[in-house]
Each structure stands twice: as structure tokens, then as C-alpha cells.
PDB file of C-alpha atoms in Angstrom:
ATOM      1  CA  MET N 253      16.609  43.088 -44.418  1.00 87.00           C
ATOM      2  CA  ARG N 254      17.865  42.323 -40.903  1.00 97.00           C
ATOM      3  CA  ASN N 255      15.490  41.056 -38.247  1.00 98.00           C
ATOM      4  CA  LEU N 256      15.908  42.301 -34.677  1.00 98.00           C
ATOM      5  CA  VAL N 257      14.244  40.393 -31.845  1.00 98.00           C
ATOM      6  CA  LEU N 258      13.979  42.413 -28.630  1.00 98.00           C
ATOM      7  CA  LEU N 259      13.246  40.844 -25.245  1.00 98.00           C
ATOM      8  CA  PRO N 260      12.138  43.001 -22.280  1.00 98.00           C
ATOM      9  CA  GLY N 261      12.845  42.642 -18.576  1.00 97.00           C
ATOM     10  CA  PHE N 262      10.679  41.766 -15.591  1.00 96.00           C
ATOM     11  CA  MET N 263       7.144  43.203 -15.903  1.00 97.00           C
ATOM     12  CA  LEU N 264       8.106  45.216 -18.964  1.00 98.00           C
ATOM     13  CA  ASN N 265       6.910  44.948 -22.553  1.00 98.00           C
ATOM     14  CA  GLU N 266       7.647  46.333 -26.006  1.00 98.00           C
ATOM     15  CA  HIS N 267       7.186  49.902 -24.737  1.00 98.00           C
ATOM     16  CA  LEU N 268      10.563  49.547 -23.032  1.00 98.00           C
ATOM     17  CA  TRP N 269      12.016  50.298 -26.473  1.00 98.00           C
ATOM     18  CA  ASP N 270       9.766  53.252 -27.388  1.00 98.00           C
ATOM     19  CA  ASP N 271      12.542  55.859 -27.166  1.00 98.00           C
ATOM     20  CA  MET N 272      14.775  53.749 -29.427  1.00 98.00           C
ATOM     21  CA  ARG N 273      12.135  52.338 -31.755  1.00 98.00           C
ATOM     22  CA  ALA N 274      12.615  54.796 -34.607  1.00 98.00           C
ATOM     23  CA  ASP N 275      16.404  54.458 -34.556  1.00 98.00           C
ATOM     24  CA  LEU N 276      16.303  50.671 -34.204  1.00 98.00           C
ATOM     25  CA  GLY N 277      13.898  50.559 -37.128  1.00 98.00           C
ATOM     26  CA  THR N 278      16.667  51.936 -39.365  1.00 98.00           C
ATOM     27  CA  LEU N 279      18.645  48.755 -38.649  1.00 98.00           C
ATOM     28  CA  GLY N 280      15.973  46.251 -39.610  1.00 98.00           C
ATOM     29  CA  ALA N 281      12.523  44.836 -38.925  1.00 98.00           C
ATOM     30  CA  LEU N 282      11.648  44.851 -35.224  1.00 98.00           C
ATOM     31  CA  HIS N 283      10.094  41.854 -33.457  1.00 98.00           C
ATOM     32  CA  PHE N 284       9.130  42.110 -29.788  1.00 98.00           C
ATOM     33  CA  GLY N 285       9.281  38.964 -27.693  1.00 96.00           C
ATOM     34  CA  ASP N 286       6.522  38.179 -25.190  1.00 95.00           C
ATOM     35  CA  LEU N 287       7.925  36.816 -21.917  1.00 96.00           C
ATOM     36  CA  GLY N 288       4.622  36.833 -20.081  1.00 94.00           C
ATOM     37  CA  ARG N 289       3.088  33.568 -21.280  1.00 94.00           C
ATOM     38  CA  ASP N 290       5.424  30.980 -19.768  1.00 92.00           C
ATOM     39  CA  ILE N 291       7.098  29.987 -16.509  1.00 91.00           C
ATOM     40  CA  GLY N 292      10.832  29.340 -16.680  1.00 91.00           C
ATOM     41  CA  ILE N 293      13.737  30.617 -18.770  1.00 93.00           C
ATOM     42  CA  GLU N 294      13.789  27.522 -20.997  1.00 94.00           C
ATOM     43  CA  ALA N 295      10.074  27.708 -21.735  1.00 95.00           C
ATOM     44  CA  MET N 296      10.362  31.410 -22.500  1.00 95.00           C
ATOM     45  CA  ALA N 297      13.299  30.704 -24.833  1.00 96.00           C
ATOM     46  CA  ASP N 298      11.305  28.034 -26.674  1.00 97.00           C
ATOM     47  CA  ALA N 299       8.442  30.513 -27.148  1.00 97.00           C
ATOM     48  CA  VAL N 300      10.818  33.160 -28.515  1.00 98.00           C
ATOM     49  CA  LEU N 301      12.187  30.666 -31.032  1.00 98.00           C
ATOM     50  CA  ARG N 302       8.689  29.641 -32.131  1.00 97.00           C
ATOM     51  CA  ASP N 303       7.738  33.261 -32.805  1.00 97.00           C
ATOM     52  CA  ALA N 304      11.036  34.575 -34.208  1.00 98.00           C
ATOM     53  CA  PRO N 305      12.136  34.813 -37.848  1.00 98.00           C
ATOM     54  CA  ALA N 306      14.430  32.137 -39.251  1.00 98.00           C
ATOM     55  CA  ARG N 307      17.578  34.164 -38.457  1.00 98.00           C
ATOM     56  CA  PHE N 308      17.887  37.290 -36.379  1.00 98.00           C
ATOM     57  CA  LEU N 309      19.883  39.601 -34.144  1.00 98.00           C
ATOM     58  CA  LEU N 310      18.821  39.091 -30.541  1.00 98.00           C
ATOM     59  CA  PHE N 311      18.641  41.761 -27.833  1.00 98.00           C
ATOM     60  CA  GLY N 312      17.931  40.766 -24.239  1.00 98.00           C
ATOM     61  CA  PHE N 313      17.399  43.298 -21.468  1.00 98.00           C
ATOM     62  CA  SER N 314      17.666  42.281 -17.789  1.00 97.00           C
ATOM     63  CA  MET N 315      15.470  39.169 -17.350  1.00 95.00           C
ATOM     64  CA  GLY N 316      15.225  39.091 -21.129  1.00 97.00           C
ATOM     65  CA  GLY N 317      19.001  38.766 -21.163  1.00 97.00           C
ATOM     66  CA  PHE N 318      18.796  35.427 -19.350  1.00 95.00           C
ATOM     67  CA  VAL N 319      16.239  34.284 -21.910  1.00 96.00           C
ATOM     68  CA  ALA N 320      18.406  35.585 -24.763  1.00 97.00           C
ATOM     69  CA  GLN N 321      21.366  33.533 -23.530  1.00 96.00           C
ATOM     70  CA  ALA N 322      19.189  30.420 -23.503  1.00 95.00           C
ATOM     71  CA  VAL N 323      17.894  31.176 -27.023  1.00 97.00           C
ATOM     72  CA  ALA N 324      21.411  31.651 -28.416  1.00 97.00           C
ATOM     73  CA  LEU N 325      22.604  28.408 -26.830  1.00 95.00           C
ATOM     74  CA  LYS N 326      19.550  26.454 -28.033  1.00 96.00           C
ATOM     75  CA  ALA N 327      19.667  27.706 -31.632  1.00 97.00           C
ATOM     76  CA  PRO N 328      23.119  29.116 -32.449  1.00 97.00           C
ATOM     77  CA  GLU N 329      22.468  28.641 -36.168  1.00 97.00           C
ATOM     78  CA  ARG N 330      19.594  31.149 -35.994  1.00 98.00           C
ATOM     79  CA  VAL N 331      21.123  33.878 -33.798  1.00 98.00           C
ATOM     80  CA  LEU N 332      23.402  36.057 -35.925  1.00 98.00           C
ATOM     81  CA  GLY N 333      24.392  38.385 -33.086  1.00 98.00           C
ATOM     82  CA  LEU N 334      23.591  38.685 -29.388  1.00 98.00           C
ATOM     83  CA  ALA N 335      23.299  41.864 -27.302  1.00 98.00           C
ATOM     84  CA  LEU N 336      23.033  41.399 -23.527  1.00 98.00           C
ATOM     85  CA  LEU N 337      21.865  44.581 -21.832  1.00 98.00           C
ATOM     86  CA  ASN N 338      21.929  45.196 -18.067  1.00 98.00           C
ATOM     87  CA  THR N 339      21.822  41.491 -17.342  1.00 96.00           C
ATOM     88  CA  SER N 340      23.869  38.656 -15.869  1.00 94.00           C
ATOM     89  CA  SER N 341      24.750  34.979 -16.102  1.00 91.00           C
ATOM     90  CA  ARG N 342      24.653  34.423 -12.335  1.00 89.00           C
ATOM     91  CA  PRO N 343      22.100  32.008 -10.875  1.00 81.00           C
ATOM     92  CA  GLN N 344      19.455  33.223  -8.483  1.00 77.00           C
ATOM     93  CA  SER N 345      20.892  33.718  -5.007  1.00 73.00           C
ATOM     94  CA  GLU N 346      19.367  32.205  -1.872  1.00 75.00           C
ATOM     95  CA  GLN N 347      18.439  35.688  -0.671  1.00 78.00           C
ATOM     96  CA  GLU N 348      16.670  36.434  -3.965  1.00 75.00           C
ATOM     97  CA  SER N 349      14.798  33.124  -3.749  1.00 70.00           C
ATOM     98  CA  VAL N 350      13.569  33.887  -0.235  1.00 73.00           C
ATOM     99  CA  SER N 351      12.444  37.369  -1.290  1.00 77.00           C
ATOM    100  CA  THR N 352      10.720  35.967  -4.373  1.00 75.00           C
ATOM    101  CA  LYS N 353       8.807  33.358  -2.373  1.00 76.00           C
ATOM    102  CA  ALA N 354       7.562  36.067  -0.016  1.00 71.00           C
ATOM    103  CA  GLN N 355       6.398  38.169  -2.972  1.00 76.00           C
ATOM    104  CA  ILE N 356       4.571  35.201  -4.493  1.00 74.00           C
ATOM    105  CA  ASP N 357       2.815  34.453  -1.206  1.00 76.00           C
ATOM    106  CA  ILE N 358       1.622  38.052  -0.860  1.00 75.00           C
ATOM    107  CA  ALA N 359       0.731  38.550  -4.530  1.00 69.00           C
ATOM    108  CA  SER N 360      -1.278  35.309  -4.662  1.00 80.00           C
ATOM    109  CA  ARG N 361      -3.661  36.597  -1.993  1.00 81.00           C
ATOM    110  CA  ALA N 362      -3.952  40.280  -2.899  1.00 79.00           C
ATOM    111  CA  PRO N 363      -5.188  42.303  -5.870  1.00 88.00           C
ATOM    112  CA  PHE N 364      -2.369  43.387  -8.157  1.00 88.00           C
ATOM    113  CA  LYS N 365      -1.751  47.135  -7.966  1.00 91.00           C
ATOM    114  CA  GLY N 366       1.501  47.276  -9.909  1.00 88.00           C
ATOM    115  CA  LEU N 367       5.058  47.434  -8.660  1.00 92.00           C
ATOM    116  CA  THR N 368       5.879  49.230  -5.425  1.00 92.00           C
ATOM    117  CA  SER N 369       7.302  52.742  -5.431  1.00 94.00           C
ATOM    118  CA  ARG N 370      10.520  51.312  -4.017  1.00 94.00           C
ATOM    119  CA  GLN N 371      10.844  48.749  -6.821  1.00 94.00           C
ATOM    120  CA  LEU N 372      10.238  51.364  -9.491  1.00 96.00           C
ATOM    121  CA  ALA N 373      12.672  53.878  -8.005  1.00 97.00           C
ATOM    122  CA  ALA N 374      15.422  51.272  -7.614  1.00 97.00           C
ATOM    123  CA  SER N 375      15.346  50.576 -11.337  1.00 97.00           C
ATOM    124  CA  LEU N 376      16.415  54.129 -12.206  1.00 98.00           C
ATOM    125  CA  HIS N 377      19.482  56.269 -11.643  1.00 98.00           C
ATOM    126  CA  PRO N 378      19.178  57.878  -8.183  1.00 97.00           C
ATOM    127  CA  ALA N 379      18.788  61.291  -9.807  1.00 97.00           C
ATOM    128  CA  LEU N 380      15.778  59.986 -11.763  1.00 97.00           C
ATOM    129  CA  SER N 381      14.151  58.003  -8.953  1.00 96.00           C
ATOM    130  CA  THR N 382      11.455  60.663  -8.532  1.00 96.00           C
ATOM    131  CA  ASP N 383      10.977  61.359 -12.255  1.00 97.00           C
ATOM    132  CA  ARG N 384       7.187  61.041 -12.485  1.00 97.00           C
ATOM    133  CA  ALA N 385       7.104  60.540 -16.245  1.00 97.00           C
ATOM    134  CA  LEU N 386       9.548  57.622 -16.176  1.00 98.00           C
ATOM    135  CA  LEU N 387       7.953  56.070 -13.101  1.00 98.00           C
ATOM    136  CA  ASP N 388       4.506  56.296 -14.664  1.00 98.00           C
ATOM    137  CA  ARG N 389       5.732  54.632 -17.870  1.00 98.00           C
ATOM    138  CA  LEU N 390       7.272  51.765 -15.904  1.00 98.00           C
ATOM    139  CA  GLN N 391       4.136  51.314 -13.820  1.00 97.00           C
ATOM    140  CA  ALA N 392       1.931  51.381 -16.920  1.00 98.00           C
ATOM    141  CA  MET N 393       3.880  48.436 -18.360  1.00 98.00           C
ATOM    142  CA  ALA N 394       3.592  46.514 -15.082  1.00 97.00           C
ATOM    143  CA  LEU N 395      -0.167  47.126 -14.880  1.00 97.00           C
ATOM    144  CA  SER N 396      -0.591  46.153 -18.526  1.00 97.00           C
ATOM    145  CA  ASN N 397       1.103  42.807 -17.811  1.00 96.00           C
ATOM    146  CA  GLY N 398      -1.068  42.237 -14.734  1.00 94.00           C
ATOM    147  CA  LYS N 399      -1.145  39.770 -11.871  1.00 91.00           C
ATOM    148  CA  GLU N 400      -0.881  36.510 -13.823  1.00 93.00           C
ATOM    149  CA  VAL N 401       2.272  37.636 -15.633  1.00 92.00           C
ATOM    150  CA  PHE N 402       3.665  38.948 -12.336  1.00 91.00           C
ATOM    151  CA  LEU N 403       3.222  35.528 -10.723  1.00 90.00           C
ATOM    152  CA  ARG N 404       4.581  33.639 -13.737  1.00 91.00           C
ATOM    153  CA  GLN N 405       7.685  35.806 -13.931  1.00 92.00           C
ATOM    154  CA  LEU N 406       8.285  35.627 -10.178  1.00 87.00           C
ATOM    155  CA  GLN N 407       8.252  31.828 -10.483  1.00 86.00           C
ATOM    156  CA  THR N 408      10.912  31.948 -13.195  1.00 79.00           C
ATOM    157  CA  LEU N 409      14.016  30.914 -11.249  1.00 72.00           C
ATOM    158  CA  ARG N 410      17.375  31.570 -12.847  1.00 72.00           C
ATOM    159  CA  ASP N 411      20.079  29.000 -13.389  1.00 70.00           C
ATOM    160  CA  SER N 412      23.555  29.896 -14.590  1.00 65.00           C
ATOM    161  CA  ASN N 413      24.578  29.624 -18.242  1.00 72.00           C
ATOM    162  CA  ALA N 414      28.104  30.791 -17.404  1.00 68.00           C
ATOM    163  CA  GLU N 415      29.927  27.591 -18.372  1.00 80.00           C
ATOM    164  CA  GLN N 416      28.094  27.360 -21.686  1.00 87.00           C
ATOM    165  CA  LEU N 417      28.620  30.970 -22.772  1.00 91.00           C
ATOM    166  CA  LYS N 418      32.120  30.147 -24.031  1.00 90.00           C
ATOM    167  CA  GLU N 419      30.392  28.057 -26.722  1.00 91.00           C
ATOM    168  CA  LEU N 420      28.887  31.158 -28.362  1.00 93.00           C
ATOM    169  CA  ARG N 421      30.429  31.958 -31.735  1.00 93.00           C
ATOM    170  CA  CYS N 422      28.271  34.864 -32.920  1.00 97.00           C
ATOM    171  CA  PRO N 423      29.252  38.496 -32.255  1.00 98.00           C
ATOM    172  CA  VAL N 424      28.262  39.477 -28.703  1.00 98.00           C
ATOM    173  CA  LEU N 425      27.721  42.926 -27.210  1.00 98.00           C
ATOM    174  CA  ILE N 426      27.497  43.280 -23.421  1.00 98.00           C
ATOM    175  CA  VAL N 427      26.295  46.597 -21.987  1.00 98.00           C
ATOM    176  CA  ALA N 428      26.265  47.647 -18.330  1.00 98.00           C
ATOM    177  CA  SER N 429      25.351  50.937 -16.649  1.00 98.00           C
ATOM    178  CA  ASP N 430      27.490  52.532 -13.990  1.00 97.00           C
ATOM    179  CA  HIS N 431      24.593  53.334 -11.617  1.00 98.00           C
ATOM    180  CA  ASP N 432      22.574  50.147 -12.124  1.00 98.00           C
ATOM    181  CA  ARG N 433      21.261  49.068  -8.717  1.00 97.00           C
ATOM    182  CA  LEU N 434      19.678  45.838  -9.972  1.00 95.00           C
ATOM    183  CA  ARG N 435      22.419  44.279 -12.142  1.00 95.00           C
ATOM    184  CA  SER N 436      25.993  45.278 -11.361  1.00 95.00           C
ATOM    185  CA  VAL N 437      28.835  46.183 -13.700  1.00 97.00           C
ATOM    186  CA  GLU N 438      30.737  43.258 -12.174  1.00 96.00           C
ATOM    187  CA  GLU N 439      28.088  40.819 -13.411  1.00 94.00           C
ATOM    188  CA  SER N 440      28.477  42.118 -16.945  1.00 96.00           C
ATOM    189  CA  GLN N 441      32.257  41.952 -16.678  1.00 96.00           C
ATOM    190  CA  GLU N 442      31.952  38.295 -15.671  1.00 94.00           C
ATOM    191  CA  MET N 443      29.986  37.550 -18.842  1.00 94.00           C
ATOM    192  CA  ALA N 444      32.537  39.412 -20.938  1.00 95.00           C
ATOM    193  CA  ARG N 445      35.309  37.239 -19.490  1.00 93.00           C
ATOM    194  CA  GLN N 446      33.289  34.103 -20.196  1.00 92.00           C
ATOM    195  CA  ILE N 447      32.902  35.024 -23.900  1.00 92.00           C
ATOM    196  CA  ASP N 448      36.330  35.563 -25.440  1.00 87.00           C
ATOM    197  CA  HIS N 449      35.165  37.680 -28.362  1.00 92.00           C
ATOM    198  CA  ALA N 450      32.530  39.772 -26.541  1.00 96.00           C
ATOM    199  CA  ARG N 451      32.539  43.545 -26.759  1.00 98.00           C
ATOM    200  CA  PHE N 452      31.935  45.148 -23.362  1.00 98.00           C
ATOM    201  CA  GLU N 453      30.637  48.692 -22.879  1.00 98.00           C
ATOM    202  CA  ILE N 454      29.536  50.786 -19.888  1.00 98.00           C
ATOM    203  CA  VAL N 455      26.913  53.533 -20.223  1.00 98.00           C
ATOM    204  CA  ALA N 456      27.839  56.407 -17.928  1.00 98.00           C
ATOM    205  CA  ASP N 457      25.519  58.206 -15.527  1.00 98.00           C
ATOM    206  CA  CYS N 458      22.739  55.665 -16.044  1.00 98.00           C
ATOM    207  CA  GLY N 459      20.623  53.338 -13.906  1.00 98.00           C
ATOM    208  CA  HIS N 460      19.137  49.968 -14.825  1.00 98.00           C
ATOM    209  CA  MET N 461      16.636  51.199 -17.427  1.00 98.00           C
ATOM    210  CA  THR N 462      19.183  52.054 -20.101  1.00 98.00           C
ATOM    211  CA  PRO N 463      16.772  51.902 -23.093  1.00 98.00           C
ATOM    212  CA  MET N 464      14.624  54.556 -21.391  1.00 98.00           C
ATOM    213  CA  GLU N 465      17.274  56.589 -19.563  1.00 98.00           C
ATOM    214  CA  LYS N 466      19.979  56.731 -22.248  1.00 98.00           C
ATOM    215  CA  PRO N 467      18.356  55.638 -25.531  1.00 98.00           C
ATOM    216  CA  ARG N 468      20.655  57.651 -27.809  1.00 98.00           C
ATOM    217  CA  GLU N 469      23.809  56.424 -26.101  1.00 98.00           C
ATOM    218  CA  LEU N 470      22.628  52.819 -26.183  1.00 98.00           C
ATOM    219  CA  PHE N 471      21.614  53.034 -29.825  1.00 98.00           C
ATOM    220  CA  ALA N 472      25.023  54.471 -30.759  1.00 98.00           C
ATOM    221  CA  LEU N 473      26.697  51.439 -29.166  1.00 98.00           C
ATOM    222  CA  VAL N 474      24.339  49.021 -30.916  1.00 98.00           C
ATOM    223  CA  ASP N 475      24.721  50.727 -34.287  1.00 98.00           C
ATOM    224  CA  ASP N 476      28.521  50.724 -34.057  1.00 98.00           C
ATOM    225  CA  TRP N 477      28.614  47.085 -32.883  1.00 98.00           C
ATOM    226  CA  ILE N 478      26.468  45.945 -35.806  1.00 98.00           C
ATOM    227  CA  ALA N 479      28.596  47.897 -38.296  1.00 97.00           C
ATOM    228  CA  ARG N 480      31.925  46.696 -36.899  1.00 97.00           C
ATOM    229  CA  SER N 481      30.723  43.105 -36.657  1.00 97.00           C
ATOM    230  CA  GLY N 482      29.548  43.087 -40.265  1.00 96.00           C
ATOM    231  CA  LEU N 483      26.087  41.940 -39.233  1.00 95.00           C
TER     232      LEU N 483
END
């Protein structure tokens, strides 16, 4: 039986995968990583490895993709395959750091009321940015995580793993979305160039939240990648 470890993005949780859960369950046993307990990519990666099965396929979405890269580099003997979804290997920019510091300052002093309407809308395809059902699901995950997780994840600064990615030897799938306003197609293309054997795919007509916006299309890519890779 395969083991699949799935890592969510910023202020998300295992419900990110709800629309794919049944299909993913046909591929193996599902394990959902918790990225809300630690500060820092390396600490999060260590926690994933403590909780994960001995060997597994690893899926990292957005912020979870940065953690997934760190996991695969720390324990290559345990990661049988790596899927990097709507993520990047770029370090945090100066502009992002300034914005993050401002958010931490505000959030530290105020009650947590979830993510802003602007943040939620930006994570979806423009045509879905007013979809109440999707927005409510995203906000419910943020509220479930709460203020302490929000502050911990905001303090998780990103370094670049770009130079180390060429060391990966397991099968790698990289997926981008053509209307992702948070992580660009170019960032995914950079990772694909850094990993000689990586398979690169673009999901059409989709924003950042690919597992929720295009679950069938994403699953088809994952299923085919696993089959073709002999995983």
C-alpha cells in the first residue's frame, strides 16, 4: 500500500484536499501534514518527518511546497516521489518581508477575524473571486487555524532551495496554474529547469487553489504521473 503525505498552504489544512480525497484514496493511504505547530520551514520539515510513514509520496501545495522541498532534501531515502503544486523555490523578496512584518505587527495587537476579503479573492481565478462557497471554505480553514498559527506561519521566512534541487533523484511532478496570482507559472518553470527529470504541467483556466478549483484535472495529472513513474 502506498502512503501519500499531503502538505497544505498558508492558513489551510487537510480540508484543502476534500474535493480530491476520494480519488486520492484510491492511490494509497492518506496522511495530512500539520504545518501550524512550528515556526520556520526547517522546523516544519522536521515535524513532517517525525509524523510521516517510513517511506511515502510527498505532495506540497504553496507554502507546503517549500516544506516538501526541505523534507525531500533532508530525507531522500524516505521520499519516493515529490509533487510540488502551485509553489516556488524562490526566497522571500524584500517587498514580501516588509508586508509580512506589517501583518505581524497588526495581527499581534488585534483579534483574529480570518483572512481579508482581498487575500481570499486573490487566491482564486478572477472568475471565482466572488464565489461565496469557495470563499467560505477558505475562510473556515483560516479561522480553524486561528491567530497563533497565523502568527507562526507569517514568521516562517523562506530561503531558496534552488541550488539543492538538482540533487533530487526521485520522480518529481511540478504543477502550475495559468491564472495563479500568488505563485507564477515562471516560478514553477524555474523549478522544472533546476530538476533535470521533473515533469512540468500547467492547469488551464485555474487560479492558485488548484485542489479546490480543478480537483479532477489535478488528480488526472497526479494519477498519470504515479503510473508513468512506476511509483
